[in-house]
Each structure stands twice: as C-alpha cells, then as structure tokens.
PDB file of C-alpha atoms in Angstrom:
ATOM      1  CA  UNK C 694     -17.393   4.045  25.687  1.00  0.00           C
ATOM      2  CA  UNK C 695     -16.836   0.539  27.052  1.00  0.00           C
ATOM      3  CA  UNK C 696     -18.178   1.598  30.453  1.00  0.00           C
ATOM      4  CA  UNK C 697     -21.222   3.060  28.708  1.00  0.00           C
ATOM      5  CA  UNK C 698     -21.896  -0.097  26.693  1.00  0.00           C
ATOM      6  CA  UNK C 699     -21.609  -2.352  29.712  1.00  0.00           C
ATOM      7  CA  UNK C 700     -23.856  -0.024  31.722  1.00  0.00           C
ATOM      8  CA  UNK C 701     -26.459  -0.389  28.958  1.00  0.00           C
ATOM      9  CA  UNK C 702     -26.348  -4.151  29.371  1.00  0.00           C
ATOM     10  CA  UNK C 703     -24.321  -5.076  26.328  1.00  0.00           C
ATOM     11  CA  UNK C 704     -22.230  -8.238  26.510  1.00  0.00           C
ATOM     12  CA  UNK C 705     -18.824  -7.643  24.926  1.00  0.00           C
ATOM     13  CA  UNK C 706     -18.113 -11.154  23.746  1.00  0.00           C
ATOM     14  CA  UNK C 707     -15.689 -12.781  21.347  1.00  0.00           C
ATOM     15  CA  UNK C 708     -16.166 -12.431  17.620  1.00  0.00           C
ATOM     16  CA  UNK C 709     -16.715 -16.181  17.265  1.00  0.00           C
ATOM     17  CA  UNK C 710     -19.406 -16.196  19.950  1.00  0.00           C
ATOM     18  CA  UNK C 711     -21.251 -13.262  18.415  1.00  0.00           C
ATOM     19  CA  UNK C 712     -21.131 -14.803  14.941  1.00  0.00           C
ATOM     20  CA  UNK C 713     -22.275 -18.199  16.215  1.00  0.00           C
ATOM     21  CA  UNK C 714     -25.216 -16.920  18.229  1.00  0.00           C
ATOM     22  CA  UNK C 715     -25.862 -13.194  17.817  1.00  0.00           C
ATOM     23  CA  UNK C 716     -28.334 -11.390  20.045  1.00  0.00           C
ATOM     24  CA  UNK C 717     -29.439  -7.791  20.388  1.00  0.00           C
ATOM     25  CA  UNK C 718     -27.230  -7.363  23.440  1.00  0.00           C
ATOM     26  CA  UNK C 719     -24.081  -9.128  22.262  1.00  0.00           C
ATOM     27  CA  UNK C 720     -21.262  -7.130  20.700  1.00  0.00           C
ATOM     28  CA  UNK C 721     -17.792  -7.990  19.455  1.00  0.00           C
ATOM     29  CA  UNK C 722     -15.044  -5.369  19.601  1.00  0.00           C
ATOM     30  CA  UNK C 723     -12.583  -5.289  16.719  1.00  0.00           C
ATOM     31  CA  UNK C 724      -9.799  -3.004  15.523  1.00  0.00           C
ATOM     32  CA  UNK C 725      -8.512  -2.674  11.974  1.00  0.00           C
ATOM     33  CA  UNK C 726      -4.840  -2.122  11.072  1.00  0.00           C
ATOM     34  CA  UNK C 727      -3.379  -3.240  14.422  1.00  0.00           C
ATOM     35  CA  UNK C 728      -1.445  -0.191  15.525  1.00  0.00           C
ATOM     36  CA  UNK C 729       1.211  -0.368  18.228  1.00  0.00           C
ATOM     37  CA  UNK C 730      -0.703   1.675  20.814  1.00  0.00           C
ATOM     38  CA  UNK C 731      -3.057  -1.293  21.288  1.00  0.00           C
ATOM     39  CA  UNK C 732      -0.220  -3.116  23.021  1.00  0.00           C
ATOM     40  CA  UNK C 733      -0.357  -0.537  25.806  1.00  0.00           C
ATOM     41  CA  UNK C 734      -4.114   0.102  25.874  1.00  0.00           C
ATOM     42  CA  UNK C 735      -5.708  -3.328  25.613  1.00  0.00           C
ATOM     43  CA  UNK C 736      -4.160  -5.107  28.629  1.00  0.00           C
ATOM     44  CA  UNK C 737      -5.736  -2.562  30.987  1.00  0.00           C
ATOM     45  CA  UNK C 738      -9.124  -2.751  29.276  1.00  0.00           C
ATOM     46  CA  UNK C 739      -9.072  -6.537  29.273  1.00  0.00           C
ATOM     47  CA  UNK C 740      -8.162  -6.603  32.947  1.00  0.00           C
ATOM     48  CA  UNK C 741     -10.752  -3.988  33.941  1.00  0.00           C
ATOM     49  CA  UNK C 742     -13.685  -5.006  31.765  1.00  0.00           C
ATOM     50  CA  UNK C 743     -12.954  -8.574  30.709  1.00  0.00           C
ATOM     51  CA  UNK C 744     -13.606  -7.707  27.069  1.00  0.00           C
ATOM     52  CA  UNK C 745     -12.629  -9.996  24.217  1.00  0.00           C
ATOM     53  CA  UNK C 746     -11.012  -8.251  21.268  1.00  0.00           C
ATOM     54  CA  UNK C 747     -10.164  -9.069  17.665  1.00  0.00           C
ATOM     55  CA  UNK C 748      -7.438  -7.203  15.797  1.00  0.00           C
ATOM     56  CA  UNK C 749      -7.281  -7.313  11.994  1.00  0.00           C
ATOM     57  CA  UNK C 750      -3.768  -6.525  10.822  1.00  0.00           C
ATOM     58  CA  UNK C 751      -2.150  -6.236   7.349  1.00  0.00           C
ATOM     59  CA  UNK C 752       0.653  -8.750   7.695  1.00  0.00           C
ATOM     60  CA  UNK C 753       3.140  -7.097   5.310  1.00  0.00           C
ATOM     61  CA  UNK C 754       3.437  -4.209   7.779  1.00  0.00           C
ATOM     62  CA  UNK C 755       3.820  -6.084  11.040  1.00  0.00           C
ATOM     63  CA  UNK C 756       6.355  -4.102  13.085  1.00  0.00           C
ATOM     64  CA  UNK C 757       6.559  -1.408  10.398  1.00  0.00           C
ATOM     65  CA  UNK C 758       5.348   2.185  10.063  1.00  0.00           C
ATOM     66  CA  UNK C 759       2.125   3.030   8.251  1.00  0.00           C
ATOM     67  CA  UNK C 760       3.866   4.647   5.289  1.00  0.00           C
ATOM     68  CA  UNK C 761       1.358   2.850   3.038  1.00  0.00           C
ATOM     69  CA  UNK C 762      -1.489   5.050   4.342  1.00  0.00           C
ATOM     70  CA  UNK C 763      -1.994   8.711   3.475  1.00  0.00           C
ATOM     71  CA  UNK C 764      -2.716   9.369   7.161  1.00  0.00           C
ATOM     72  CA  UNK C 765       1.045   8.943   7.697  1.00  0.00           C
ATOM     73  CA  UNK C 766       1.453  12.380   6.125  1.00  0.00           C
ATOM     74  CA  UNK C 767      -0.134  13.778   9.290  1.00  0.00           C
ATOM     75  CA  UNK C 768       0.988  11.166  11.821  1.00  0.00           C
ATOM     76  CA  UNK C 769       3.364   8.260  11.398  1.00  0.00           C
ATOM     77  CA  UNK C 770       2.270   5.253  13.429  1.00  0.00           C
ATOM     78  CA  UNK C 771       3.805   1.820  13.821  1.00  0.00           C
ATOM     79  CA  UNK C 772       1.970  -1.475  13.549  1.00  0.00           C
ATOM     80  CA  UNK C 773       2.231  -4.165  16.196  1.00  0.00           C
ATOM     81  CA  UNK C 774       5.342  -6.320  15.913  1.00  0.00           C
ATOM     82  CA  UNK C 775       5.509 -10.100  16.342  1.00  0.00           C
ATOM     83  CA  UNK C 776       6.395 -10.092  20.073  1.00  0.00           C
ATOM     84  CA  UNK C 777       3.473  -7.742  20.765  1.00  0.00           C
ATOM     85  CA  UNK C 778       1.091  -9.934  18.774  1.00  0.00           C
ATOM     86  CA  UNK C 779       2.180 -12.979  20.765  1.00  0.00           C
ATOM     87  CA  UNK C 780       1.893 -11.042  24.028  1.00  0.00           C
ATOM     88  CA  UNK C 781      -1.639  -9.888  23.280  1.00  0.00           C
ATOM     89  CA  UNK C 782      -2.646 -13.336  22.037  1.00  0.00           C
ATOM     90  CA  UNK C 783      -1.707 -14.736  25.447  1.00  0.00           C
ATOM     91  CA  UNK C 784      -4.196 -12.264  26.957  1.00  0.00           C
ATOM     92  CA  UNK C 785      -6.968 -13.669  24.771  1.00  0.00           C
ATOM     93  CA  UNK C 786      -6.803 -11.200  21.897  1.00  0.00           C
ATOM     94  CA  UNK C 787      -7.719 -12.814  18.590  1.00  0.00           C
ATOM     95  CA  UNK C 788      -5.981 -11.798  15.381  1.00  0.00           C
ATOM     96  CA  UNK C 789      -7.518 -11.886  11.933  1.00  0.00           C
ATOM     97  CA  UNK C 790      -6.432 -10.988   8.428  1.00  0.00           C
ATOM     98  CA  UNK C 791      -6.656  -7.492   6.994  1.00  0.00           C
ATOM     99  CA  UNK C 792      -5.059  -8.571   3.756  1.00  0.00           C
ATOM    100  CA  UNK C 793      -1.303  -8.780   3.350  1.00  0.00           C
ATOM    101  CA  UNK C 794      -0.447  -5.389   1.869  1.00  0.00           C
ATOM    102  CA  UNK C 795      -3.732  -3.568   2.569  1.00  0.00           C
ATOM    103  CA  UNK C 796      -4.796  -3.280  -1.053  1.00  0.00           C
ATOM    104  CA  UNK C 797      -8.405  -3.151  -2.199  1.00  0.00           C
ATOM    105  CA  UNK C 798      -9.025  -6.812  -2.949  1.00  0.00           C
ATOM    106  CA  UNK C 799     -11.722  -6.149  -5.547  1.00  0.00           C
ATOM    107  CA  UNK C 800      -9.141  -4.564  -7.851  1.00  0.00           C
ATOM    108  CA  UNK C 801      -6.680  -7.444  -7.863  1.00  0.00           C
ATOM    109  CA  UNK C 802      -6.130 -10.220 -10.361  1.00  0.00           C
ATOM    110  CA  UNK C 803      -7.165 -13.695  -9.231  1.00  0.00           C
ATOM    111  CA  UNK C 804      -3.516 -14.644  -8.675  1.00  0.00           C
ATOM    112  CA  UNK C 805      -2.732 -11.561  -6.593  1.00  0.00           C
ATOM    113  CA  UNK C 806      -5.998 -11.886  -4.685  1.00  0.00           C
ATOM    114  CA  UNK C 807      -5.215 -15.478  -3.769  1.00  0.00           C
ATOM    115  CA  UNK C 808      -1.731 -14.451  -2.637  1.00  0.00           C
ATOM    116  CA  UNK C 809      -3.083 -11.645  -0.436  1.00  0.00           C
ATOM    117  CA  UNK C 810      -5.571 -13.970   1.245  1.00  0.00           C
ATOM    118  CA  UNK C 811      -3.297 -16.957   1.717  1.00  0.00           C
ATOM    119  CA  UNK C 812      -0.146 -15.073   2.717  1.00  0.00           C
ATOM    120  CA  UNK C 813      -1.860 -13.022   5.399  1.00  0.00           C
ATOM    121  CA  UNK C 814      -3.574 -16.043   6.888  1.00  0.00           C
ATOM    122  CA  UNK C 815      -0.421 -18.196   6.956  1.00  0.00           C
ATOM    123  CA  UNK C 816       1.673 -15.367   8.425  1.00  0.00           C
ATOM    124  CA  UNK C 817      -0.702 -14.927  11.351  1.00  0.00           C
ATOM    125  CA  UNK C 818      -1.001 -18.666  11.905  1.00  0.00           C
ATOM    126  CA  UNK C 819       2.792 -18.992  11.993  1.00  0.00           C
ATOM    127  CA  UNK C 820       3.041 -16.213  14.595  1.00  0.00           C
ATOM    128  CA  UNK C 821       0.191 -17.255  16.883  1.00  0.00           C
ATOM    129  CA  UNK C 822       0.017 -20.996  16.290  1.00  0.00           C
ATOM    130  CA  UNK C 823      -3.748 -20.681  15.835  1.00  0.00           C
ATOM    131  CA  UNK C 824      -5.947 -21.275  12.805  1.00  0.00           C
ATOM    132  CA  UNK C 825      -7.277 -18.038  11.346  1.00  0.00           C
ATOM    133  CA  UNK C 826     -10.769 -17.998   9.864  1.00  0.00           C
ATOM    134  CA  UNK C 827     -11.758 -14.319   9.791  1.00  0.00           C
ATOM    135  CA  UNK C 828     -10.834 -11.378   7.598  1.00  0.00           C
ATOM    136  CA  UNK C 829     -11.689  -7.693   7.576  1.00  0.00           C
ATOM    137  CA  UNK C 830     -11.502  -6.630   3.958  1.00  0.00           C
ATOM    138  CA  UNK C 831      -9.208  -3.637   3.386  1.00  0.00           C
ATOM    139  CA  UNK C 832     -11.372  -0.528   2.913  1.00  0.00           C
ATOM    140  CA  UNK C 833     -14.356  -2.807   3.552  1.00  0.00           C
ATOM    141  CA  UNK C 834     -14.413  -3.709  -0.145  1.00  0.00           C
ATOM    142  CA  UNK C 835     -15.641  -7.135  -1.210  1.00  0.00           C
ATOM    143  CA  UNK C 836     -17.528  -8.459  -4.199  1.00  0.00           C
ATOM    144  CA  UNK C 837     -18.593 -11.976  -5.129  1.00  0.00           C
ATOM    145  CA  UNK C 838     -15.145 -12.836  -6.511  1.00  0.00           C
ATOM    146  CA  UNK C 839     -13.470 -11.738  -3.274  1.00  0.00           C
ATOM    147  CA  UNK C 840     -16.003 -13.594  -1.121  1.00  0.00           C
ATOM    148  CA  UNK C 841     -15.600 -16.792  -3.114  1.00  0.00           C
ATOM    149  CA  UNK C 842     -11.810 -16.530  -3.001  1.00  0.00           C
ATOM    150  CA  UNK C 843     -11.880 -15.896   0.754  1.00  0.00           C
ATOM    151  CA  UNK C 844     -13.982 -19.008   1.258  1.00  0.00           C
ATOM    152  CA  UNK C 845     -11.612 -21.058  -0.890  1.00  0.00           C
ATOM    153  CA  UNK C 846      -8.664 -19.739   1.142  1.00  0.00           C
ATOM    154  CA  UNK C 847     -10.229 -21.102   4.336  1.00  0.00           C
ATOM    155  CA  UNK C 848     -11.951 -18.034   5.748  1.00  0.00           C
ATOM    156  CA  UNK C 849     -15.359 -18.513   7.320  1.00  0.00           C
ATOM    157  CA  UNK C 850     -16.115 -14.900   8.308  1.00  0.00           C
ATOM    158  CA  UNK C 851     -15.531 -11.763   6.273  1.00  0.00           C
ATOM    159  CA  UNK C 852     -16.297  -8.209   7.397  1.00  0.00           C
ATOM    160  CA  UNK C 853     -17.077  -5.039   5.500  1.00  0.00           C
ATOM    161  CA  UNK C 854     -17.403  -1.428   6.685  1.00  0.00           C
ATOM    162  CA  UNK C 855     -21.104  -0.946   6.004  1.00  0.00           C
ATOM    163  CA  UNK C 856     -23.659  -1.214   8.789  1.00  0.00           C
ATOM    164  CA  UNK C 857     -24.899  -4.783   9.412  1.00  0.00           C
ATOM    165  CA  UNK C 858     -28.357  -5.875   8.283  1.00  0.00           C
ATOM    166  CA  UNK C 859     -30.399  -9.002   8.818  1.00  0.00           C
ATOM    167  CA  UNK C 860     -29.394 -11.721   6.411  1.00  0.00           C
ATOM    168  CA  UNK C 861     -25.791 -10.617   5.977  1.00  0.00           C
ATOM    169  CA  UNK C 862     -23.673 -13.290   4.312  1.00  0.00           C
ATOM    170  CA  UNK C 863     -21.049 -14.743   6.707  1.00  0.00           C
ATOM    171  CA  UNK C 864     -18.334 -13.642   4.273  1.00  0.00           C
ATOM    172  CA  UNK C 865     -19.768 -10.132   3.888  1.00  0.00           C
ATOM    173  CA  UNK C 866     -20.932  -9.162   7.354  1.00  0.00           C
ATOM    174  CA  UNK C 867     -21.372  -5.502   8.216  1.00  0.00           C
ATOM    175  CA  UNK C 868     -20.007  -3.727  11.279  1.00  0.00           C
ATOM    176  CA  UNK C 869     -20.739  -0.540  13.169  1.00  0.00           C
ATOM    177  CA  UNK C 870     -17.642   1.595  12.652  1.00  0.00           C
ATOM    178  CA  UNK C 871     -16.610   3.772  15.596  1.00  0.00           C
ATOM    179  CA  UNK C 872     -14.348   6.713  14.831  1.00  0.00           C
ATOM    180  CA  UNK C 873     -12.497   9.233  16.957  1.00  0.00           C
ATOM    181  CA  UNK C 874     -15.272  11.764  16.481  1.00  0.00           C
ATOM    182  CA  UNK C 875     -17.962   9.407  17.811  1.00  0.00           C
ATOM    183  CA  UNK C 876     -19.580   9.885  21.226  1.00  0.00           C
ATOM    184  CA  UNK C 877     -21.735   7.737  23.486  1.00  0.00           C
ATOM    185  CA  UNK C 878     -24.757   9.387  21.889  1.00  0.00           C
ATOM    186  CA  UNK C 879     -23.769   8.632  18.294  1.00  0.00           C
ATOM    187  CA  UNK C 880     -22.867   5.042  19.166  1.00  0.00           C
ATOM    188  CA  UNK C 881     -26.270   4.640  20.805  1.00  0.00           C
ATOM    189  CA  UNK C 882     -27.945   5.852  17.594  1.00  0.00           C
ATOM    190  CA  UNK C 883     -26.053   3.237  15.600  1.00  0.00           C
ATOM    191  CA  UNK C 884     -26.778   0.334  17.907  1.00  0.00           C
ATOM    192  CA  UNK C 885     -30.389   1.094  18.744  1.00  0.00           C
ATOM    193  CA  UNK C 886     -31.540   2.356  15.375  1.00  0.00           C
ATOM    194  CA  UNK C 887     -32.358   5.697  16.976  1.00  0.00           C
ATOM    195  CA  UNK C 888     -33.801   8.718  15.248  1.00  0.00           C
ATOM    196  CA  UNK C 889     -30.408   9.647  13.827  1.00  0.00           C
ATOM    197  CA  UNK C 890     -29.500   6.147  12.657  1.00  0.00           C
ATOM    198  CA  UNK C 891     -29.649   7.148   8.986  1.00  0.00           C
ATOM    199  CA  UNK C 892     -27.433  10.161   9.654  1.00  0.00           C
ATOM    200  CA  UNK C 893     -24.875   7.973  11.409  1.00  0.00           C
ATOM    201  CA  UNK C 894     -24.918   5.495   8.557  1.00  0.00           C
ATOM    202  CA  UNK C 895     -24.282   8.304   6.057  1.00  0.00           C
ATOM    203  CA  UNK C 896     -21.431   9.665   8.188  1.00  0.00           C
ATOM    204  CA  UNK C 897     -19.831   6.222   8.405  1.00  0.00           C
ATOM    205  CA  UNK C 898     -20.168   5.712   4.659  1.00  0.00           C
ATOM    206  CA  UNK C 899     -18.538   9.076   3.976  1.00  0.00           C
ATOM    207  CA  UNK C 900     -15.701   8.400   6.439  1.00  0.00           C
ATOM    208  CA  UNK C 901     -15.015   5.064   4.798  1.00  0.00           C
ATOM    209  CA  UNK C 902     -14.977   6.631   1.328  1.00  0.00           C
ATOM    210  CA  UNK C 903     -12.268   9.006   2.524  1.00  0.00           C
ATOM    211  CA  UNK C 904     -10.040   5.985   3.016  1.00  0.00           C
ATOM    212  CA  UNK C 905     -10.020   5.620  -0.774  1.00  0.00           C
ATOM    213  CA  UNK C 906      -7.465   8.433  -0.715  1.00  0.00           C
ATOM    214  CA  UNK C 907      -4.948   5.819   0.371  1.00  0.00           C
ATOM    215  CA  UNK C 908      -4.994   4.263  -3.093  1.00  0.00           C
ATOM    216  CA  UNK C 909      -4.264   7.604  -4.732  1.00  0.00           C
ATOM    217  CA  UNK C 910      -1.537   8.330  -2.190  1.00  0.00           C
ATOM    218  CA  UNK C 911       0.149   4.992  -2.856  1.00  0.00           C
ATOM    219  CA  UNK C 912       0.010   5.563  -6.599  1.00  0.00           C
ATOM    220  CA  UNK C 913       1.484   9.055  -6.346  1.00  0.00           C
ATOM    221  CA  UNK C 914       4.176   8.041  -3.863  1.00  0.00           C
ATOM    222  CA  UNK C 915       4.996   4.752  -5.592  1.00  0.00           C
ATOM    223  CA  UNK C 916       4.369   2.748  -2.436  1.00  0.00           C
TER     224      UNK C 916
END
C-alpha cells in the first residue's frame, strides 16, 4: 500500500505537517492501539520509504495484552512496552494519546474524562520527554464536552473515525480508516472520492460500529 501511495505521488508526511498545511497530495500515517508488531514492522518501512508515523496508544495497557478488547477472544496481542516506545521515538515515530484505559470518552463523568485525558498525556510525555498535543478518541467518539475537555487538557488536535470533510474542527478531525480487508483499489476510492466513495464510507462506518462490541465485552467480563 505504501509503495502504491508513493507511486501515485502522495507525500507521506508527519501528522503535524499535514495538519498545519494540508494539501490534496499530503497524507499522514497513523496507527491506533499501538500493538507490539509495530516495533518490528515500522523500522523497515521508515528506512525504505522515509515515512513519518504517529501511533496512538492507550497508556494503561503499555506493555500489556489486549484483554480489554473483545478481539482478544480470537487473538491475544500485546501493546508496545516503554523500551519499544522509546526505540521507535528515536526513529522519528510520534506518539499520541488514545485515552488511558480505552473507554468511550463521551460516556464518562467530567472527573473521569479529565483523568483519562490528563493521565494519558502525562504518561506519554514522561516516557518520551516530548510534549503531546494530539489524541485519537477511543472508538472515534467525541462530542462537544469531550472536545472542550481535550482542549482544556492541552490537546490541539483530536481525531475521529469518520471520513474527513472540509471544515473539520481541529479537535474533531476525520481520518480515512484502512482495515485488513482494504486493497489498493478501495484506498484509492477513499482518497480520490471515486465512484465507490460512498460505499467505502459506509463500510468504514459499519466496521467502526463493530468496535462498540468492546464495551459489551468489558461489561460482561468485568474488565
């Protein structure tokens, strides 16, 4: 996919650069959840393609297994640990918040919401020694209360899981989600607004709604 995007003339730039001066040919690559396999995959991609990557990680699970997610029923995966985060940061990988305990922020009390936002940011800053200003909202869920709280907690960029549109608020910016079932063709439809753009948007919305099963799983399992 990266080879395809570069062949099509896309510039895979840093998240900050894309947010500061977006263009039709500038893209930022980001990963949610921060799983351990990125430690092995990203160094090669960075070396080969010179891409700049942002990883959004739920800080309560750094170095731990994804037992919080219902996908762990099918495959248990481990999140990046602190040494791996530091190692990747030295390669130019940027880390952002994905909440602390990966809960839907719109459902939390103001006190718990503030804790989720502030704890995750401080944890990452303590590990990397860098100020953190971006957050990918767990499950892509954000309302006005969450956006305002994120701004008060020091975040300048917030990302959802819906497709981006002109005029997106900096604290509620959409992204083009890429899943394991995507192909070069489907990604092209998303980026170029091709004839199947609406279909791809519906597929992405449905895939994101499936993630809501995590909340039910956590309630049933007491996690």
